[in-house]
Structure formats: C-alpha cells, structure tokens
Amino acid sequence: MSKQILITGGAGYIGSHTTVSLLEAGHEVVIIDNLSNSSIESINRIQLITGKSPIFIEGDIRDTDLLDRIFTKFNIEAVLHFAGLKAVGESVEDPIKYYSNNVCGSLSLFQAMAKADVFRLVFSSSATVYGEPDNMPISEDFLTGTPTNPYGKTKLVVEQIIADLVQADRRWSIASLRYFNPVGAHPSGLIGEDPQGIPNNLLPYISRVAIGELAELSVFGNDYATPDGTGIRDYIHVVDLAKGHLKSLHAIFHKTGMYIWNLGTGKGYSVLEMIAAFEKASGKSIAYRIAPRRAGDIAECWANPSKAAEELLWEAELGLDDMMIDTWRWQSSNPQGYDS
Ligand code: NAD
Ligand code: UDP
C-alpha cells in the first residue's frame, strides 16, 4: 500500500508551494484545508505545475472525526502542519478565533496523529517566538521571548505543547520550523500569495500599489536605529522555504525528538531597500509616505541560518531579485489573485 504525506493548510500560500516540492520529489500528498484563507483554484494550479494531483479534502482540522477518517483511509507516514490563521491585527481583535484555530486545531491534529500511530510532524512556527532579541542574527539557542500579539503567542504555545509531547512519548519526531519573512511566488506565475482584503504584509501591499489597486504604501516608521531608519527583516523566497520543508521532513524520518530550525537567508533588508528592489524588478514606481511606527513592530530581525545549513544541508538559494521578479510575475498575471 502506498504511503502519503498529509498537508494541513495545503491550499494556502506556503502549503501550496511545499505541495509542489513534495509532488516533484515523488511523494503522494493528501491535503486538508477549510479554504478559510485560500482558494480551491490553487489545487488546480498545483496540478498544472506538477502534472500530478494531490488528494484534496475540504475540512477543518478541529473536526476530529474527519481527521480520524483520513488517518484510517490513507496510509499517512508524516504530517506537514500549515493550517492556521496568521493576521496579526485580527488576532488582537479576536483572540478566541486565533487560539481556537491555531492551538485547538493543532491539539486536535496531534490527538488524531497519536491515535493513528503517526508520529512524524513538521510544524510551521515563526521567528515571532523570539520576541525582541537584543542581538542579531538570531540563532535557535536564543531564548524565546514574549510575542507581542495573540497570533505569535499561539505559535509559542504550540511549540511548548510539542516539547511536552516529545518528553511524554519518545515515538514523536517533530520539526518546528521558525520562518522569517516568506515572500515571492512560484516561477511559473501560477501560484502565489493571495491575501483577502487589504494586505498586512509589506510585499503584498507593495504589489497592490504597483497594479494600481492601492494608492500608496505607508512606511511604518523611519526613526528606528537602523541605517536608513526603516525596519529590517530577513525575506526568504517561498520556493526556498518549500525546499526547507522537504529537507526537514527527510531529516526527521529516522530519528525522534524535537528539532528546531530557523528558515531564513541570514540577510536583512530595510523597507526602503525592498521598495527600491521591487521598482527595479517591475519597472513600476511605488508611491509611499512615511507613517508612524506600527504597534508591536520590532526594529530588526534576521536569522542565523547555519544550523539548518549544517544539519539539513539546506540554504536559501534565491536572492532579492528573484523574490521581486517572481512576486511581480504572479501579481501582474493574476491581478485579482486566484479570482483573476
Ligand atoms: P495561508 O493563510 O495562506 O495558509 C494557511 C491555510 O490554512 C489556508 O489555506 C487556510 O484556509 C487553512 N486553514 C486555516 N485554518 C484552518 C483550519 N482550522 N482547518 C483547516 N484549514 C485551515 O498562510 P501561509 O502564509 O501559507 O502560512 C502557513 C503557516 O505558516 C501558518 O501556520 C502561518 O502561521 C505560518 N507562518 C506564516 C508566515 C508568513 O509570513 N506567511 C510566517 C511565519 C509562519
Ligand atoms: N511594513 C510597512 N508598511 C506596510 C507593511 C509593512 O512599512 O504596509 C514594514 C513593517 O513595519 C516591517 C516590514 O515592513 O518593518 C515587514 O512587515 P511585515 O508585516 O511584512 O512582516 P513582519 O512585521 O511580520 O515581520
């Protein structure tokens, strides 16, 4: 009987790119997604890119009976867990929604996995669990901090649950991947980030200004202690991130315990540098104005990615130009995202 990898949230931005990587590497994939922040069209596009079809199940990971049926029907050997909500501002306004989706959803999944004797898991964590460290770059041995919003806290809580799981039962083998700032799109231009409503993140916002849908970008603060005063982040191409998942999945296959890896490039770029790089790639001029700092933002954040390089033999290969060119290809050929 063939074996499958279960991908929760596989219709979403990072999950769809990772599904492509897995299918291309010869894995069979089952996706569960409730489509609360994604479109079924992404599944069709995955098929167009790879010539292969993931099995798609529309449903919620909090539906424990559905999870039990999936684990009974398929021969799942590992789970990549992307499903969750990620809008920082919304998490402040509606924390229950975030704790329910991200924490209760993860618990429901872990319970169903244990019941089915499936103990391999790759979890989508975030650099937000580090809080506001004093030094850069950030290594995995930095203490976790206090995330400034409920979204970030859900990631930290799930990491703590995972640490308890591996203590309690030595059969678990779990990778927690702390992403820095995922950007870009598949080079085919067929899949990419498709945020609903007004984007919160920098690059989707810039892209919407470029296609004329939004008038101007607000640069949140130019008085940080950084070279040009604007915030610095470690932007990582989503295709590199997807490859990092494949390497992590293979790495945890024959060991047990909990493994934490930063997935970043190790390079930081400021908001103004990002605007300039996007303008160069797209040939569009981006209108912006300096606005007050956004509550909860930190000045700078970039990774020391050497642990993943040593232990996974994984390094980000794509640079800022690739990130911008691929973002623009996706945005300009799908101005309304998957509804285009
Ligand atoms: P996304 O919103 O595009 O994808 C998440 C997917 O999960 C969506 O398709 C959504 O419909 C689905 N989903 C949400 N709740 C669900 C539930 N209860 N049951 C079933 N499906 C559900 O987001 P993304 O950018 O692809 O992020 C994937 C994961 O990575 C998330 O857990 C996110 O918190 C984490 N992460 C993202 C970033 C980022 O900047 N994109 C950074 C760090 C961590
Ligand atoms: N940013 C900005 N204007 C925006 C969105 C973001 O100036 O409309 C800045 C933000 O202050 C931060 C950087 O861009 O310095 C990355 O923000 P994003 O929300 O994409 O990622 P995060 O803050 O979660 O790292």
Coordinates of C-alpha atoms and ligand atoms in Angstrom, one line a residue:
M1 CA 0.0 0.0 0.0
S2 CA 1.5 3.4 -1.0
K3 CA 2.1 6.0 1.7
Q4 CA 1.1 9.6 1.8
I5 CA 2.1 12.8 3.4
L6 CA -0.8 14.8 5.0
I7 CA -0.6 18.5 4.5
T8 CA -2.8 20.7 6.6
G9 CA -3.4 24.1 5.0
G10 CA -2.0 22.8 1.7
A11 CA -4.2 25.2 -0.4
G12 CA -2.6 28.2 1.3
Y13 CA 0.5 30.2 0.3
I14 CA 3.4 28.2 1.8
G15 CA 1.5 24.9 1.8
S16 CA 0.8 25.0 -1.9
H17 CA 4.5 25.7 -2.8
T18 CA 5.5 22.9 -0.4
T19 CA 3.0 20.5 -2.0
V20 CA 4.6 21.3 -5.4
S21 CA 8.1 20.4 -3.9
L22 CA 6.8 17.2 -2.4
L23 CA 5.0 16.0 -5.5
E24 CA 8.0 16.8 -7.6
A25 CA 10.1 14.7 -5.2
G26 CA 7.8 11.8 -5.8
H27 CA 5.7 11.9 -2.6
E28 CA 1.9 11.3 -2.6
V29 CA 0.1 14.1 -0.9
V30 CA -3.3 14.4 0.9
I31 CA -4.4 18.0 1.7
I32 CA -6.9 19.0 4.3
D33 CA -7.9 22.7 4.2
N34 CA -11.1 24.5 5.1
L35 CA -10.4 27.2 2.5
S36 CA -10.9 29.9 5.1
N37 CA -8.0 31.8 3.6
S38 CA -7.4 30.2 0.3
S39 CA -9.0 29.1 -3.0
I40 CA -9.6 25.7 -4.5
E41 CA -8.0 27.1 -7.6
S42 CA -4.6 26.7 -6.0
I43 CA -5.1 23.0 -6.1
N44 CA -5.8 23.1 -9.9
R45 CA -2.7 25.2 -10.4
I46 CA -0.6 22.7 -8.4
Q47 CA -1.8 20.1 -10.9
L48 CA -0.8 22.3 -13.8
I49 CA 2.7 22.8 -12.5
T50 CA 3.4 19.3 -11.5
G51 CA 1.2 17.2 -13.7
K52 CA 0.2 15.4 -10.5
S53 CA -2.9 15.7 -8.3
P54 CA -2.8 15.9 -4.6
I55 CA -5.9 14.4 -2.9
F56 CA -7.9 17.3 -1.6
I57 CA -10.3 17.2 1.4
E58 CA -12.2 20.3 2.3
G59 CA -12.5 20.4 6.1
D60 CA -11.4 21.8 9.4
I61 CA -8.5 20.3 11.5
R62 CA -10.7 20.8 14.5
D63 CA -13.1 18.2 13.1
T64 CA -11.6 15.2 15.0
D65 CA -13.9 12.7 13.4
L66 CA -12.8 13.8 9.9
L67 CA -9.2 13.5 10.9
D68 CA -9.8 10.0 12.2
R69 CA -11.4 9.1 8.9
I70 CA -8.5 10.5 7.0
F71 CA -5.9 8.6 9.1
T72 CA -8.0 5.4 8.7
K73 CA -8.5 5.7 4.9
F74 CA -4.9 6.7 4.0
N75 CA -1.5 5.4 4.9
I76 CA -0.2 8.6 6.3
E77 CA 3.5 8.5 7.2
A78 CA 4.1 12.1 8.2
V79 CA 2.2 15.4 8.6
L80 CA 3.2 18.9 7.5
H81 CA 1.1 21.3 9.5
F82 CA 0.5 24.7 7.9
A83 CA -3.2 25.2 8.8
G84 CA -3.7 28.2 10.9
L85 CA -4.7 31.9 10.9
K86 CA -1.9 34.4 10.5
A87 CA -3.2 38.0 10.6
V88 CA -1.6 39.7 13.5
G89 CA -4.1 42.6 13.7
E90 CA -7.1 40.3 13.6
S91 CA -5.6 38.2 16.3
V92 CA -5.5 41.2 18.6
E93 CA -9.2 41.9 17.9
D94 CA -10.4 38.3 18.0
P95 CA -8.0 36.2 20.2
I96 CA -10.5 33.4 20.7
K97 CA -10.6 32.8 16.9
Y98 CA -6.8 32.5 16.9
Y99 CA -6.4 30.3 20.0
S100 CA -9.2 28.1 18.7
N101 CA -7.8 27.7 15.1
N102 CA -4.1 27.6 15.9
V103 CA -4.0 26.0 19.3
C104 CA -7.1 23.8 19.5
G105 CA -6.6 23.0 15.8
S106 CA -3.1 21.7 16.5
L107 CA -4.2 19.8 19.6
S108 CA -7.0 18.1 17.6
L109 CA -4.4 17.1 14.9
F110 CA -1.8 15.8 17.5
Q111 CA -4.5 13.8 19.1
A112 CA -5.6 12.2 15.8
M113 CA -2.0 11.5 14.9
A114 CA -1.2 9.7 18.2
K115 CA -4.4 7.7 17.8
A116 CA -3.3 6.6 14.4
D117 CA 0.3 5.9 15.4
V118 CA 1.6 8.7 13.2
F119 CA 4.4 10.5 15.0
R120 CA 6.3 12.5 12.4
L121 CA 5.4 16.1 12.2
V122 CA 6.7 19.3 10.6
F123 CA 5.2 22.4 12.2
S124 CA 5.0 26.0 10.8
S125 CA 6.4 28.2 13.5
S126 CA 7.7 31.7 13.2
A127 CA 10.6 34.0 14.2
T128 CA 8.0 35.8 16.2
V129 CA 8.6 33.3 19.0
Y130 CA 11.9 35.0 19.7
G131 CA 10.1 38.2 20.8
E132 CA 12.5 41.2 20.6
P133 CA 16.1 39.8 20.9
D134 CA 18.9 42.2 21.9
N135 CA 21.3 40.8 19.3
M136 CA 21.2 39.9 15.6
P137 CA 21.4 37.5 13.9
I138 CA 19.0 35.2 15.7
S139 CA 20.1 31.6 16.5
E140 CA 17.9 28.7 17.6
D141 CA 19.5 28.7 21.0
F142 CA 18.2 32.3 21.8
L143 CA 15.6 32.2 24.5
T144 CA 12.1 32.5 23.2
G145 CA 10.6 35.9 24.2
T146 CA 7.1 37.2 24.6
P147 CA 5.4 37.6 21.3
T148 CA 3.5 41.0 21.2
N149 CA 0.2 39.6 19.9
P150 CA -2.1 36.6 20.2
Y151 CA -1.0 35.2 16.8
G152 CA 2.6 35.0 17.9
K153 CA 1.6 33.5 21.3
T154 CA -0.3 30.7 19.6
K155 CA 2.9 29.7 17.8
L156 CA 4.9 29.7 21.1
V157 CA 2.1 27.7 22.9
V158 CA 2.1 25.1 20.1
E159 CA 5.9 24.8 20.3
Q160 CA 5.6 24.3 24.1
I161 CA 2.9 21.6 23.5
I162 CA 5.3 19.9 21.1
A163 CA 8.1 20.0 23.6
D164 CA 5.8 18.3 26.1
L165 CA 4.7 15.7 23.6
V166 CA 8.3 14.5 22.8
Q167 CA 9.0 14.3 26.5
A168 CA 6.0 12.2 27.2
D169 CA 6.3 9.8 24.3
R170 CA 9.6 9.1 22.7
R171 CA 8.0 8.0 19.4
W172 CA 7.4 11.6 18.3
S173 CA 9.7 13.1 15.8
I174 CA 8.9 16.7 15.3
A175 CA 10.5 19.6 13.4
S176 CA 9.4 23.1 14.3
L177 CA 10.5 25.5 11.5
R178 CA 10.8 29.1 12.5
Y179 CA 10.2 31.0 9.3
F180 CA 11.5 34.5 8.9
N181 CA 9.6 36.6 6.2
P182 CA 8.3 34.4 3.3
V183 CA 7.8 36.3 0.1
G184 CA 7.9 35.6 -3.7
A185 CA 5.9 33.1 -5.7
H186 CA 6.5 30.0 -7.9
P187 CA 8.5 31.0 -11.0
S188 CA 5.6 29.7 -13.2
G189 CA 3.5 32.6 -12.0
L190 CA 0.7 30.1 -11.3
I191 CA 0.7 30.0 -7.5
G192 CA 1.5 32.8 -5.1
E193 CA 0.3 34.7 -2.1
D194 CA -3.4 35.8 -2.4
P195 CA -4.3 37.7 0.8
Q196 CA -8.0 38.5 1.3
G197 CA -8.8 42.3 1.6
I198 CA -6.1 44.8 2.3
P199 CA -2.7 43.1 2.8
N200 CA -0.9 43.4 6.2
N201 CA 2.5 42.3 4.9
L202 CA 4.9 44.5 3.1
L203 CA 5.4 42.8 -0.2
P204 CA 1.7 42.0 -1.0
Y205 CA 1.0 45.6 -0.1
I206 CA 3.7 46.9 -2.5
S207 CA 2.4 44.6 -5.2
R208 CA -1.2 46.0 -4.9
V209 CA 0.2 49.6 -5.2
A210 CA 2.1 48.5 -8.3
I211 CA -1.1 47.3 -10.0
G212 CA -2.9 50.5 -9.0
E213 CA -5.3 48.8 -6.6
L214 CA -3.9 50.7 -3.6
A215 CA -2.8 54.4 -3.8
E216 CA 0.3 54.4 -1.7
L217 CA 2.3 52.4 0.8
S218 CA 2.7 53.6 4.4
V219 CA 6.2 53.0 5.6
F220 CA 5.7 52.3 9.3
G221 CA 8.4 54.4 10.9
N222 CA 11.7 55.8 9.7
D223 CA 13.2 56.5 13.1
Y224 CA 14.4 53.0 14.0
A225 CA 18.0 52.6 14.9
T226 CA 18.8 51.0 11.5
P227 CA 20.9 52.5 8.7
D228 CA 18.0 54.2 6.9
G229 CA 15.7 54.3 9.9
T230 CA 13.1 51.8 8.5
G231 CA 12.5 48.2 9.8
I232 CA 14.8 45.4 8.7
R233 CA 13.6 41.8 8.0
D234 CA 15.0 38.6 6.6
Y235 CA 12.9 38.0 3.5
I236 CA 13.0 34.4 2.2
H237 CA 11.8 33.1 -1.2
V238 CA 8.8 30.8 -0.7
V239 CA 10.4 28.2 -3.1
D240 CA 13.5 28.0 -0.8
L241 CA 11.1 27.7 2.2
A242 CA 9.3 24.8 0.4
K243 CA 12.6 23.0 -0.2
G244 CA 13.5 23.5 3.5
H245 CA 10.3 21.6 4.4
L246 CA 11.3 18.7 2.2
K247 CA 14.7 18.6 3.8
S248 CA 13.2 18.8 7.3
L249 CA 10.8 16.0 6.5
H250 CA 13.5 13.7 5.3
A251 CA 15.7 14.7 8.3
I252 CA 13.1 13.7 10.9
F253 CA 12.3 10.4 9.2
H254 CA 14.8 8.2 11.1
K255 CA 15.1 10.0 14.4
T256 CA 12.9 11.0 17.3
G257 CA 12.7 14.1 19.5
M258 CA 12.1 17.8 18.7
Y259 CA 14.2 19.8 16.3
I260 CA 14.1 23.5 15.8
W261 CA 15.4 25.1 12.6
N262 CA 15.4 28.7 11.5
L263 CA 14.5 29.1 7.9
G264 CA 15.9 32.4 6.7
T265 CA 18.6 33.7 4.5
G266 CA 20.8 35.4 7.1
K267 CA 20.5 38.8 5.3
G268 CA 18.3 41.7 6.3
Y269 CA 16.8 44.3 4.1
S270 CA 15.1 47.6 5.1
V271 CA 11.6 48.7 3.9
L272 CA 13.2 51.3 1.6
E273 CA 15.6 48.7 0.1
M274 CA 12.5 46.5 -0.6
I275 CA 10.7 49.3 -2.3
A276 CA 13.8 50.0 -4.5
A277 CA 14.3 46.3 -5.4
F278 CA 10.6 45.9 -6.3
E279 CA 10.7 49.1 -8.5
K280 CA 13.8 47.7 -10.3
A281 CA 12.2 44.3 -10.9
S282 CA 8.8 45.6 -12.0
G283 CA 9.7 48.8 -13.7
K284 CA 6.8 50.4 -11.6
S285 CA 7.2 53.3 -9.3
I286 CA 5.9 52.8 -5.8
A287 CA 4.3 55.8 -4.1
Y288 CA 4.9 55.8 -0.4
R289 CA 4.8 58.1 2.6
I290 CA 6.4 57.8 6.0
A291 CA 3.8 56.9 8.6
P292 CA 4.1 56.4 12.4
R293 CA 5.5 53.1 13.6
R294 CA 3.1 50.1 13.7
A295 CA 2.3 48.9 17.2
G296 CA 4.2 45.7 18.1
D297 CA 6.8 46.0 15.3
I298 CA 10.4 45.4 16.1
A299 CA 13.3 47.3 14.5
E300 CA 15.2 44.4 13.0
C301 CA 15.0 40.7 12.7
W302 CA 17.2 38.3 10.7
A303 CA 18.3 34.8 11.1
N304 CA 21.5 32.9 11.7
P305 CA 20.6 30.0 9.3
S306 CA 23.8 28.0 9.9
K307 CA 22.1 25.2 12.0
A308 CA 19.8 24.3 9.0
A309 CA 22.8 24.5 6.7
E310 CA 24.8 22.1 8.9
E311 CA 22.0 19.7 9.9
L312 CA 19.7 19.8 6.8
L313 CA 22.2 20.7 4.1
W314 CA 19.7 23.4 3.3
E315 CA 20.5 27.0 2.3
A316 CA 18.4 29.7 0.7
E317 CA 19.5 29.9 -2.9
L318 CA 17.3 32.6 -4.3
G319 CA 18.1 36.3 -3.8
L320 CA 16.2 39.6 -3.6
D321 CA 15.9 40.0 -7.4
D322 CA 14.3 36.5 -7.7
M323 CA 11.9 37.3 -4.9
M324 CA 10.8 40.5 -6.6
I325 CA 10.7 39.2 -10.1
D326 CA 8.6 36.2 -9.1
T327 CA 6.3 38.3 -6.9
W328 CA 5.7 40.7 -9.8
R329 CA 5.1 37.8 -12.3
W330 CA 2.5 36.3 -10.0
Q331 CA 0.8 39.7 -9.2
S332 CA 0.8 41.0 -12.8
S333 CA -0.5 37.8 -14.3
N334 CA -3.1 37.3 -11.5
P335 CA -4.2 40.9 -10.5
Q336 CA -7.1 39.5 -8.6
G337 CA -5.2 36.5 -7.2
Y338 CA -7.0 33.2 -7.8
D339 CA -10.2 35.1 -8.8
S340 CA -8.5 36.6 -11.8
Ligands
NAD1 P1 -2.2 30.8 4.4 O1 -3.3 31.5 5.1 O2 -2.0 31.1 3.0 O3 -2.4 29.2 4.6 C1 -3.0 28.6 5.7 C2 -4.0 27.7 5.2 O4 -4.6 27.0 6.3 C3 -5.1 28.4 4.4 O5 -5.3 27.7 3.2 C4 -6.4 28.2 5.3 O6 -7.6 28.1 4.5 C5 -6.0 27.0 6.1 N1 -6.7 26.9 7.4 C6 -6.7 27.8 8.4 N2 -7.3 27.3 9.5 C7 -7.7 26.1 9.2 C8 -8.3 25.0 9.9 N3 -8.8 25.2 11.2 N4 -8.6 23.8 9.3 C9 -8.1 23.6 8.0 N5 -7.5 24.6 7.3 C10 -7.3 25.7 7.9 O7 -0.9 31.1 5.3 P2 0.6 30.8 4.9 O8 1.3 32.1 4.7 O9 0.7 29.8 3.9 O10 1.1 30.2 6.3 C11 1.2 28.8 6.6 C12 1.6 28.6 8.0 O11 2.9 29.2 8.2 C13 0.6 29.2 9.1 O12 0.6 28.4 10.2 C14 1.3 30.5 9.4 O13 1.0 31.0 10.7 C15 2.8 30.1 9.3 N6 3.7 31.3 9.1 C16 3.5 32.1 8.0 C17 4.3 33.2 7.8 C18 4.0 34.1 6.7 O14 4.5 35.3 6.8 N7 3.3 33.8 5.7 C19 5.4 33.4 8.7 C20 5.6 32.5 9.8 C21 4.7 31.4 10.0
UDP2 N1 5.8 47.5 6.7 C1 5.5 48.8 6.2 N2 4.3 49.0 5.6 C2 3.4 48.1 5.4 C3 3.6 46.8 5.9 C4 4.8 46.5 6.5 O1 6.3 49.7 6.4 O2 2.3 48.4 4.9 C5 7.1 47.2 7.3 C6 6.9 46.7 8.7 O3 6.9 47.8 9.6 C7 8.2 45.8 8.9 C8 8.4 45.3 7.5 O4 7.7 46.2 6.6 O5 9.3 46.6 9.2 C9 7.8 43.8 7.3 O6 6.5 43.8 7.7 P1 5.6 42.6 7.5 O7 4.2 42.9 8.1 O8 5.6 42.1 6.1 O9 6.3 41.4 8.4 P2 6.6 41.3 10.0 O10 6.4 42.7 10.6 O11 5.6 40.3 10.4 O12 8.0 40.9 10.1

